Amino acid sequence: MTVVPASVFLDPGATQNIQVSVIVPPGRPADEQDYSYVEVQSLANPALNARGTEITTVARFAAAQISPQQSVIVTPGQTVIFQQNLINNGNALDTFDITAVDQRGWAITIAVPAGAQTTLLPGRSFPVEVRVTVPADVVRGTE
């Protein structure tokens, strides 16, 4: 924590804004709070002092990743199975809807029912099995 200015001279009845800067370390969980205290004391009369409380709350952010990204070569009519992980890269408990979509309309399924919800703590992962069936009438070399 830094306080600017570190000391001030005040005339009677005067006020002075004080800037307090707090740096939140990476990886702190959402809604965690930290209390900082700014204390002032008169140099002319050390018995005169005051204390202010600053409360810093970590904001929530959501982030997710599907890993690893994979690519395979298959023949028409073949089904390929991808083993992937859904990772909660956010800083709070989060629930994810898992669905599957294919740009060409090929048959695609996931190991959990479509629309299933998975709740993960930060940094945790959930295995996802994705099956893609290439139609038998697809021209070789199609991506």
Coordinates of C-alpha atoms in Angstrom, one line a residue:
M1 CA 0.0 0.0 0.0
T2 CA 1.2 3.5 -0.8
V3 CA -0.1 6.8 0.6
V4 CA 0.5 10.1 -1.3
P5 CA 1.4 12.5 0.1
A6 CA 3.2 10.9 3.1
S7 CA 2.9 14.1 5.2
V8 CA 1.1 17.4 4.9
F9 CA 1.0 20.8 6.5
L10 CA -2.6 22.0 7.2
D11 CA -3.8 25.5 8.1
P12 CA -6.6 25.6 10.7
G13 CA -9.9 24.3 9.0
A14 CA -8.0 23.1 5.9
T15 CA -8.4 19.7 4.3
Q16 CA -6.1 17.6 2.1
N17 CA -7.0 14.7 -0.1
I18 CA -4.8 11.6 0.4
Q19 CA -4.5 9.0 -2.3
V20 CA -4.2 5.4 -1.1
S21 CA -3.0 2.7 -3.7
V22 CA -3.4 -1.0 -3.0
I23 CA -2.1 -3.7 -5.4
V24 CA -4.0 -6.9 -5.2
P25 CA -1.7 -9.9 -5.7
P26 CA -2.7 -12.2 -8.7
G27 CA -4.7 -15.3 -8.0
R28 CA -6.8 -13.9 -5.1
P29 CA -10.3 -15.3 -4.9
A30 CA -13.4 -13.2 -5.8
D31 CA -15.0 -11.2 -3.0
E32 CA -11.9 -11.5 -0.7
Q33 CA -11.6 -8.3 1.3
D34 CA -8.6 -6.6 2.7
Y35 CA -8.6 -3.8 5.3
S36 CA -6.0 -1.1 5.1
Y37 CA -5.7 1.7 7.7
V38 CA -4.5 5.2 7.2
E39 CA -3.4 6.8 10.4
V40 CA -2.5 10.5 10.9
Q41 CA -0.9 12.1 13.9
S42 CA -0.2 15.8 14.6
L43 CA 3.5 16.6 14.9
A44 CA 2.7 19.6 17.0
N45 CA 0.6 17.6 19.4
P46 CA 1.2 13.8 19.2
A47 CA -1.9 13.2 21.3
L48 CA -4.0 14.3 18.3
N49 CA -4.5 11.4 15.9
A50 CA -7.1 9.8 13.6
R51 CA -7.5 6.6 11.7
G52 CA -9.4 5.9 8.4
T53 CA -10.3 2.4 7.1
E54 CA -10.0 1.5 3.5
I55 CA -11.7 -1.7 2.3
T56 CA -10.5 -3.4 -0.9
T57 CA -12.7 -6.1 -2.4
V58 CA -11.4 -8.4 -5.2
A59 CA -13.7 -8.3 -8.3
R60 CA -15.1 -11.4 -9.8
F61 CA -14.0 -12.4 -13.3
A62 CA -15.0 -15.4 -15.3
A63 CA -12.7 -17.3 -17.7
A64 CA -12.7 -20.8 -19.1
Q65 CA -10.6 -22.9 -21.4
I66 CA -11.1 -26.1 -23.4
S67 CA -7.8 -28.0 -23.5
P68 CA -6.0 -29.4 -25.5
Q69 CA -7.0 -28.2 -29.0
Q70 CA -6.8 -31.2 -31.2
S71 CA -6.8 -32.0 -34.9
V72 CA -6.9 -35.5 -36.5
I73 CA -7.2 -37.0 -40.0
V74 CA -10.0 -39.5 -40.4
T75 CA -11.7 -41.3 -43.3
P76 CA -15.4 -40.8 -44.3
G77 CA -17.7 -42.8 -42.1
Q78 CA -15.3 -42.9 -39.2
T79 CA -16.0 -41.6 -35.6
V80 CA -13.2 -39.8 -33.8
I81 CA -13.1 -39.3 -30.0
F82 CA -11.5 -36.3 -28.5
Q83 CA -10.6 -36.2 -24.8
Q84 CA -10.6 -32.7 -23.5
N85 CA -10.8 -30.7 -20.3
L86 CA -12.9 -27.8 -19.4
I87 CA -10.8 -25.6 -17.0
N88 CA -12.2 -22.8 -14.8
N89 CA -9.6 -20.1 -15.2
G90 CA -11.7 -17.5 -13.3
N91 CA -11.3 -16.6 -9.7
A92 CA -14.7 -17.8 -8.4
L93 CA -16.9 -20.9 -8.4
D94 CA -18.6 -21.0 -11.8
T95 CA -21.2 -23.2 -13.5
F96 CA -20.7 -24.0 -17.2
D97 CA -23.3 -25.2 -19.8
I98 CA -21.7 -27.8 -22.0
T99 CA -23.1 -28.1 -25.5
A100 CA -21.7 -29.3 -28.9
V101 CA -21.9 -27.6 -32.3
D102 CA -20.4 -28.6 -35.6
Q103 CA -20.0 -26.1 -38.4
R104 CA -20.8 -28.7 -41.1
G105 CA -23.7 -30.4 -39.4
W106 CA -21.8 -33.6 -38.8
A107 CA -23.0 -35.8 -35.9
I108 CA -21.3 -34.6 -32.7
T109 CA -22.0 -35.8 -29.2
I110 CA -20.4 -35.1 -25.8
A111 CA -20.0 -37.5 -22.9
V112 CA -22.3 -35.4 -20.7
P113 CA -25.9 -34.8 -21.8
A114 CA -26.3 -31.7 -24.0
G115 CA -27.1 -28.7 -21.8
A116 CA -25.6 -30.4 -18.7
Q117 CA -24.2 -28.0 -16.2
T118 CA -20.9 -28.4 -14.5
T119 CA -19.8 -26.4 -11.5
L120 CA -16.1 -25.9 -10.9
L121 CA -14.0 -24.2 -8.4
P122 CA -11.2 -21.8 -9.7
G123 CA -8.4 -23.8 -11.3
R124 CA -10.4 -27.0 -11.4
S125 CA -11.1 -29.0 -14.5
F126 CA -13.8 -31.4 -15.8
P127 CA -13.1 -34.1 -18.4
V128 CA -15.2 -33.8 -21.6
E129 CA -15.4 -36.5 -24.2
V130 CA -16.4 -35.2 -27.7
R131 CA -17.3 -37.7 -30.5
V132 CA -17.5 -36.5 -34.1
T133 CA -18.8 -38.8 -36.8
V134 CA -17.7 -38.0 -40.4
P135 CA -20.5 -38.8 -42.8
A136 CA -19.6 -41.7 -45.2
D137 CA -20.4 -39.5 -48.3
V138 CA -17.9 -36.7 -47.4
V139 CA -15.3 -36.0 -50.1
R140 CA -11.8 -36.9 -48.9
G141 CA -9.8 -33.8 -48.0
T142 CA -12.7 -31.9 -46.6
E143 CA -11.9 -30.0 -43.4

